[in-house]
């Protein structure tokens, strides 16, 4: 999650009560989840896809080589902020919401910092060809 978080040493606060009660997750939220690759570990990742979203698995590939994945019901697409060096949904696919343990909301060490969503989705529109998040509005015909 560099540059947002360091791999070692950062301490974050995680909110679990409303998550367990409402199961509300938004694009851009930073979540703590059990790693699908190694269930003995937890991961801190950003939500880049919600159920029904079509995701470009690797938006750096040219158009004919891109693989499109639709996030199934009950799953999310998680990615690290360090796109070039992160093990995330690009390797292990959509993540079951049952693996999510909560939302990170504050980094308390080494410096206190509120964790913001990171995406302002109000009044924005995803257009064909937008790949900043690895999400497109539709699969090209």
JSON list of C-alpha atoms in Angstrom, two decimals:
[
{"chain": "A", "resi": 1, "resn": "UNK", "atom": "CA", "xyz": [0.00, 0.00, 0.00]},
{"chain": "A", "resi": 2, "resn": "UNK", "atom": "CA", "xyz": [2.97, 2.32, -0.45]},
{"chain": "A", "resi": 3, "resn": "UNK", "atom": "CA", "xyz": [2.94, 5.32, -0.49]},
{"chain": "A", "resi": 4, "resn": "UNK", "atom": "CA", "xyz": [-0.20, 5.45, 1.69]},
{"chain": "A", "resi": 5, "resn": "UNK", "atom": "CA", "xyz": [1.10, 2.94, 4.22]},
{"chain": "A", "resi": 6, "resn": "UNK", "atom": "CA", "xyz": [4.48, 1.38, 4.98]},
{"chain": "A", "resi": 7, "resn": "UNK", "atom": "CA", "xyz": [4.73, -2.40, 4.84]},
{"chain": "A", "resi": 8, "resn": "UNK", "atom": "CA", "xyz": [6.10, -2.54, 8.38]},
{"chain": "A", "resi": 9, "resn": "UNK", "atom": "CA", "xyz": [5.62, -0.28, 11.36]},
{"chain": "A", "resi": 10, "resn": "UNK", "atom": "CA", "xyz": [2.42, 1.61, 10.58]},
{"chain": "A", "resi": 11, "resn": "UNK", "atom": "CA", "xyz": [-0.36, 1.13, 13.10]},
{"chain": "A", "resi": 12, "resn": "UNK", "atom": "CA", "xyz": [-3.92, 1.67, 11.88]},
{"chain": "A", "resi": 13, "resn": "UNK", "atom": "CA", "xyz": [-7.28, 1.65, 13.62]},
{"chain": "A", "resi": 14, "resn": "UNK", "atom": "CA", "xyz": [-9.95, -0.53, 12.10]},
{"chain": "A", "resi": 15, "resn": "UNK", "atom": "CA", "xyz": [-13.69, -0.07, 12.53]},
{"chain": "A", "resi": 16, "resn": "UNK", "atom": "CA", "xyz": [-15.64, -3.32, 12.67]},
{"chain": "A", "resi": 17, "resn": "UNK", "atom": "CA", "xyz": [-18.97, -2.63, 14.38]},
{"chain": "A", "resi": 18, "resn": "UNK", "atom": "CA", "xyz": [-20.86, -0.86, 11.58]},
{"chain": "A", "resi": 19, "resn": "UNK", "atom": "CA", "xyz": [-19.14, -3.03, 8.98]},
{"chain": "A", "resi": 20, "resn": "UNK", "atom": "CA", "xyz": [-20.50, -6.20, 10.59]},
{"chain": "A", "resi": 21, "resn": "UNK", "atom": "CA", "xyz": [-23.89, -4.60, 11.06]},
{"chain": "A", "resi": 22, "resn": "UNK", "atom": "CA", "xyz": [-24.45, -2.95, 7.67]},
{"chain": "A", "resi": 23, "resn": "UNK", "atom": "CA", "xyz": [-21.87, -4.56, 5.32]},
{"chain": "A", "resi": 24, "resn": "UNK", "atom": "CA", "xyz": [-21.42, -1.19, 3.58]},
{"chain": "A", "resi": 25, "resn": "UNK", "atom": "CA", "xyz": [-18.29, -0.79, 1.48]},
{"chain": "A", "resi": 26, "resn": "UNK", "atom": "CA", "xyz": [-17.59, 1.95, -1.04]},
{"chain": "A", "resi": 27, "resn": "UNK", "atom": "CA", "xyz": [-15.10, 2.31, -3.86]},
{"chain": "A", "resi": 28, "resn": "UNK", "atom": "CA", "xyz": [-11.88, 3.69, -2.45]},
{"chain": "A", "resi": 29, "resn": "UNK", "atom": "CA", "xyz": [-12.34, 2.37, 1.09]},
{"chain": "A", "resi": 30, "resn": "UNK", "atom": "CA", "xyz": [-9.25, 0.87, 2.69]},
{"chain": "A", "resi": 31, "resn": "UNK", "atom": "CA", "xyz": [-10.14, -2.48, 4.24]},
{"chain": "A", "resi": 32, "resn": "UNK", "atom": "CA", "xyz": [-8.47, -5.10, 6.38]},
{"chain": "A", "resi": 33, "resn": "UNK", "atom": "CA", "xyz": [-9.09, -8.62, 5.08]},
{"chain": "A", "resi": 34, "resn": "UNK", "atom": "CA", "xyz": [-7.88, -12.16, 5.52]},
{"chain": "A", "resi": 35, "resn": "UNK", "atom": "CA", "xyz": [-5.47, -12.86, 2.67]},
{"chain": "A", "resi": 36, "resn": "UNK", "atom": "CA", "xyz": [-7.00, -15.19, 0.07]},
{"chain": "A", "resi": 37, "resn": "UNK", "atom": "CA", "xyz": [-3.45, -16.28, -0.81]},
{"chain": "A", "resi": 38, "resn": "UNK", "atom": "CA", "xyz": [-2.46, -17.08, 2.81]},
{"chain": "A", "resi": 39, "resn": "UNK", "atom": "CA", "xyz": [-5.30, -17.25, 5.37]},
{"chain": "A", "resi": 40, "resn": "UNK", "atom": "CA", "xyz": [-2.79, -16.97, 8.24]},
{"chain": "A", "resi": 41, "resn": "UNK", "atom": "CA", "xyz": [-2.12, -13.35, 7.20]},
{"chain": "A", "resi": 42, "resn": "UNK", "atom": "CA", "xyz": [-4.17, -10.18, 6.93]},
{"chain": "A", "resi": 43, "resn": "UNK", "atom": "CA", "xyz": [-3.89, -7.60, 4.17]},
{"chain": "A", "resi": 44, "resn": "UNK", "atom": "CA", "xyz": [-4.63, -3.89, 3.95]},
{"chain": "A", "resi": 45, "resn": "UNK", "atom": "CA", "xyz": [-6.00, -3.04, 0.48]},
{"chain": "A", "resi": 46, "resn": "UNK", "atom": "CA", "xyz": [-8.15, -0.46, -1.30]},
{"chain": "A", "resi": 47, "resn": "UNK", "atom": "CA", "xyz": [-11.54, -1.43, -2.76]},
{"chain": "A", "resi": 48, "resn": "UNK", "atom": "CA", "xyz": [-11.42, -0.82, -6.52]},
{"chain": "A", "resi": 49, "resn": "UNK", "atom": "CA", "xyz": [-14.42, -2.88, -7.57]},
{"chain": "A", "resi": 50, "resn": "UNK", "atom": "CA", "xyz": [-17.84, -3.69, -6.14]},
{"chain": "A", "resi": 51, "resn": "UNK", "atom": "CA", "xyz": [-20.25, -6.49, -7.12]},
{"chain": "A", "resi": 52, "resn": "UNK", "atom": "CA", "xyz": [-21.27, -6.06, -10.76]},
{"chain": "A", "resi": 53, "resn": "UNK", "atom": "CA", "xyz": [-18.33, -3.79, -11.68]},
{"chain": "A", "resi": 54, "resn": "UNK", "atom": "CA", "xyz": [-16.26, -4.77, -14.72]},
{"chain": "A", "resi": 55, "resn": "UNK", "atom": "CA", "xyz": [-12.56, -4.58, -13.91]},
{"chain": "A", "resi": 56, "resn": "UNK", "atom": "CA", "xyz": [-9.55, -4.54, -16.21]},
{"chain": "A", "resi": 57, "resn": "UNK", "atom": "CA", "xyz": [-7.21, -7.03, -14.59]},
{"chain": "A", "resi": 58, "resn": "UNK", "atom": "CA", "xyz": [-4.10, -5.19, -15.85]},
{"chain": "A", "resi": 59, "resn": "UNK", "atom": "CA", "xyz": [-4.83, -1.77, -17.41]},
{"chain": "A", "resi": 60, "resn": "UNK", "atom": "CA", "xyz": [-1.17, -1.37, -18.43]},
{"chain": "A", "resi": 61, "resn": "UNK", "atom": "CA", "xyz": [-1.61, -3.99, -21.16]},
{"chain": "A", "resi": 62, "resn": "UNK", "atom": "CA", "xyz": [-2.61, -2.85, -24.65]},
{"chain": "A", "resi": 63, "resn": "UNK", "atom": "CA", "xyz": [-6.33, -3.04, -25.49]},
{"chain": "A", "resi": 64, "resn": "UNK", "atom": "CA", "xyz": [-6.36, -6.38, -27.36]},
{"chain": "A", "resi": 65, "resn": "UNK", "atom": "CA", "xyz": [-4.53, -8.15, -24.50]},
{"chain": "A", "resi": 66, "resn": "UNK", "atom": "CA", "xyz": [-6.67, -6.82, -21.64]},
{"chain": "A", "resi": 67, "resn": "UNK", "atom": "CA", "xyz": [-8.65, -9.27, -19.56]},
{"chain": "A", "resi": 68, "resn": "UNK", "atom": "CA", "xyz": [-12.01, -8.06, -18.22]},
{"chain": "A", "resi": 69, "resn": "UNK", "atom": "CA", "xyz": [-13.46, -9.51, -15.03]},
{"chain": "A", "resi": 70, "resn": "UNK", "atom": "CA", "xyz": [-16.93, -8.85, -13.61]},
{"chain": "A", "resi": 71, "resn": "UNK", "atom": "CA", "xyz": [-16.92, -8.82, -9.81]},
{"chain": "A", "resi": 72, "resn": "UNK", "atom": "CA", "xyz": [-19.45, -11.46, -8.69]},
{"chain": "A", "resi": 73, "resn": "UNK", "atom": "CA", "xyz": [-22.14, -10.87, -6.04]},
{"chain": "A", "resi": 74, "resn": "UNK", "atom": "CA", "xyz": [-20.75, -10.95, -2.49]},
{"chain": "A", "resi": 75, "resn": "UNK", "atom": "CA", "xyz": [-17.22, -10.07, -3.64]},
{"chain": "A", "resi": 76, "resn": "UNK", "atom": "CA", "xyz": [-14.98, -7.02, -4.05]},
{"chain": "A", "resi": 77, "resn": "UNK", "atom": "CA", "xyz": [-11.86, -6.25, -6.09]},
{"chain": "A", "resi": 78, "resn": "UNK", "atom": "CA", "xyz": [-8.94, -5.26, -3.83]},
{"chain": "A", "resi": 79, "resn": "UNK", "atom": "CA", "xyz": [-5.70, -3.63, -4.94]},
{"chain": "A", "resi": 80, "resn": "UNK", "atom": "CA", "xyz": [-2.71, -2.09, -3.24]},
{"chain": "A", "resi": 81, "resn": "UNK", "atom": "CA", "xyz": [-1.85, 1.55, -3.87]},
{"chain": "A", "resi": 82, "resn": "UNK", "atom": "CA", "xyz": [1.59, 0.47, -5.15]},
{"chain": "A", "resi": 83, "resn": "UNK", "atom": "CA", "xyz": [0.30, -0.84, -8.48]},
{"chain": "A", "resi": 84, "resn": "UNK", "atom": "CA", "xyz": [3.66, -2.21, -9.67]},
{"chain": "A", "resi": 85, "resn": "UNK", "atom": "CA", "xyz": [4.48, -4.15, -6.50]},
{"chain": "A", "resi": 86, "resn": "UNK", "atom": "CA", "xyz": [1.37, -5.50, -4.79]},
{"chain": "A", "resi": 87, "resn": "UNK", "atom": "CA", "xyz": [-0.12, -8.95, -4.40]},
{"chain": "A", "resi": 88, "resn": "UNK", "atom": "CA", "xyz": [-3.85, -8.37, -4.70]},
{"chain": "A", "resi": 89, "resn": "UNK", "atom": "CA", "xyz": [-6.96, -9.24, -6.72]},
{"chain": "A", "resi": 90, "resn": "UNK", "atom": "CA", "xyz": [-4.91, -9.11, -9.91]},
{"chain": "A", "resi": 91, "resn": "UNK", "atom": "CA", "xyz": [-3.30, -12.35, -8.69]},
{"chain": "A", "resi": 92, "resn": "UNK", "atom": "CA", "xyz": [-5.99, -13.99, -6.56]},
{"chain": "A", "resi": 93, "resn": "UNK", "atom": "CA", "xyz": [-9.16, -12.62, -8.18]},
{"chain": "A", "resi": 94, "resn": "UNK", "atom": "CA", "xyz": [-12.26, -11.14, -6.55]},
{"chain": "A", "resi": 95, "resn": "UNK", "atom": "CA", "xyz": [-12.30, -11.41, -2.75]},
{"chain": "A", "resi": 96, "resn": "UNK", "atom": "CA", "xyz": [-15.30, -12.69, -0.80]},
{"chain": "A", "resi": 97, "resn": "UNK", "atom": "CA", "xyz": [-16.80, -10.04, 1.48]},
{"chain": "A", "resi": 98, "resn": "UNK", "atom": "CA", "xyz": [-16.71, -12.73, 4.17]},
{"chain": "A", "resi": 99, "resn": "UNK", "atom": "CA", "xyz": [-12.93, -12.27, 4.33]},
{"chain": "A", "resi": 100, "resn": "UNK", "atom": "CA", "xyz": [-13.21, -8.56, 5.14]},
{"chain": "A", "resi": 101, "resn": "UNK", "atom": "CA", "xyz": [-12.68, -7.81, 8.81]},
{"chain": "A", "resi": 102, "resn": "UNK", "atom": "CA", "xyz": [-13.26, -4.05, 8.81]},
{"chain": "A", "resi": 103, "resn": "UNK", "atom": "CA", "xyz": [-12.45, -0.63, 7.40]},
{"chain": "A", "resi": 104, "resn": "UNK", "atom": "CA", "xyz": [-9.26, 1.20, 8.28]},
{"chain": "A", "resi": 105, "resn": "UNK", "atom": "CA", "xyz": [-10.08, 4.75, 9.35]},
{"chain": "A", "resi": 106, "resn": "UNK", "atom": "CA", "xyz": [-7.00, 6.18, 11.09]},
{"chain": "A", "resi": 107, "resn": "UNK", "atom": "CA", "xyz": [-3.24, 5.68, 11.00]},
{"chain": "A", "resi": 108, "resn": "UNK", "atom": "CA", "xyz": [-1.91, 6.29, 14.54]},
{"chain": "A", "resi": 109, "resn": "UNK", "atom": "CA", "xyz": [1.78, 5.50, 14.12]},
{"chain": "A", "resi": 110, "resn": "UNK", "atom": "CA", "xyz": [4.23, 6.92, 13.19]},
{"chain": "A", "resi": 111, "resn": "UNK", "atom": "CA", "xyz": [2.02, 9.98, 12.68]},
{"chain": "A", "resi": 112, "resn": "UNK", "atom": "CA", "xyz": [-1.70, 10.37, 13.36]},
{"chain": "A", "resi": 113, "resn": "UNK", "atom": "CA", "xyz": [-3.55, 10.67, 10.07]},
{"chain": "A", "resi": 114, "resn": "UNK", "atom": "CA", "xyz": [-7.20, 10.10, 9.11]},
{"chain": "A", "resi": 115, "resn": "UNK", "atom": "CA", "xyz": [-7.62, 7.60, 6.31]},
{"chain": "A", "resi": 116, "resn": "UNK", "atom": "CA", "xyz": [-9.84, 9.09, 3.67]},
{"chain": "A", "resi": 117, "resn": "UNK", "atom": "CA", "xyz": [-11.73, 7.15, 1.03]},
{"chain": "A", "resi": 118, "resn": "UNK", "atom": "CA", "xyz": [-9.51, 8.48, -1.77]},
{"chain": "A", "resi": 119, "resn": "UNK", "atom": "CA", "xyz": [-12.21, 8.63, -4.42]},
{"chain": "A", "resi": 120, "resn": "UNK", "atom": "CA", "xyz": [-14.78, 11.36, -4.83]},
{"chain": "A", "resi": 121, "resn": "UNK", "atom": "CA", "xyz": [-17.44, 9.57, -6.80]},
{"chain": "A", "resi": 122, "resn": "UNK", "atom": "CA", "xyz": [-19.98, 12.38, -6.49]},
{"chain": "A", "resi": 123, "resn": "UNK", "atom": "CA", "xyz": [-20.66, 13.99, -9.85]},
{"chain": "A", "resi": 124, "resn": "UNK", "atom": "CA", "xyz": [-18.07, 11.93, -11.72]},
{"chain": "A", "resi": 125, "resn": "UNK", "atom": "CA", "xyz": [-18.71, 9.67, -14.64]},
{"chain": "A", "resi": 126, "resn": "UNK", "atom": "CA", "xyz": [-16.60, 6.76, -15.83]},
{"chain": "A", "resi": 127, "resn": "UNK", "atom": "CA", "xyz": [-16.25, 6.90, -19.60]},
{"chain": "A", "resi": 128, "resn": "UNK", "atom": "CA", "xyz": [-15.11, 4.26, -22.05]},
{"chain": "A", "resi": 129, "resn": "UNK", "atom": "CA", "xyz": [-11.34, 4.23, -22.00]},
{"chain": "A", "resi": 130, "resn": "UNK", "atom": "CA", "xyz": [-10.95, 5.44, -18.39]},
{"chain": "A", "resi": 131, "resn": "UNK", "atom": "CA", "xyz": [-8.49, 3.10, -16.73]},
{"chain": "A", "resi": 132, "resn": "UNK", "atom": "CA", "xyz": [-7.17, 5.10, -13.79]},
{"chain": "A", "resi": 133, "resn": "UNK", "atom": "CA", "xyz": [-8.90, 2.72, -11.39]},
{"chain": "A", "resi": 134, "resn": "UNK", "atom": "CA", "xyz": [-8.79, -0.29, -13.65]},
{"chain": "A", "resi": 135, "resn": "UNK", "atom": "CA", "xyz": [-12.57, 0.00, -14.08]},
{"chain": "A", "resi": 136, "resn": "UNK", "atom": "CA", "xyz": [-14.44, 0.67, -17.30]},
{"chain": "A", "resi": 137, "resn": "UNK", "atom": "CA", "xyz": [-18.11, 1.45, -17.73]},
{"chain": "A", "resi": 138, "resn": "UNK", "atom": "CA", "xyz": [-18.60, -1.39, -20.18]},
{"chain": "A", "resi": 139, "resn": "UNK", "atom": "CA", "xyz": [-16.69, -4.12, -21.95]},
{"chain": "A", "resi": 140, "resn": "UNK", "atom": "CA", "xyz": [-15.75, -2.96, -25.47]},
{"chain": "A", "resi": 141, "resn": "UNK", "atom": "CA", "xyz": [-17.82, -4.67, -28.16]}
]
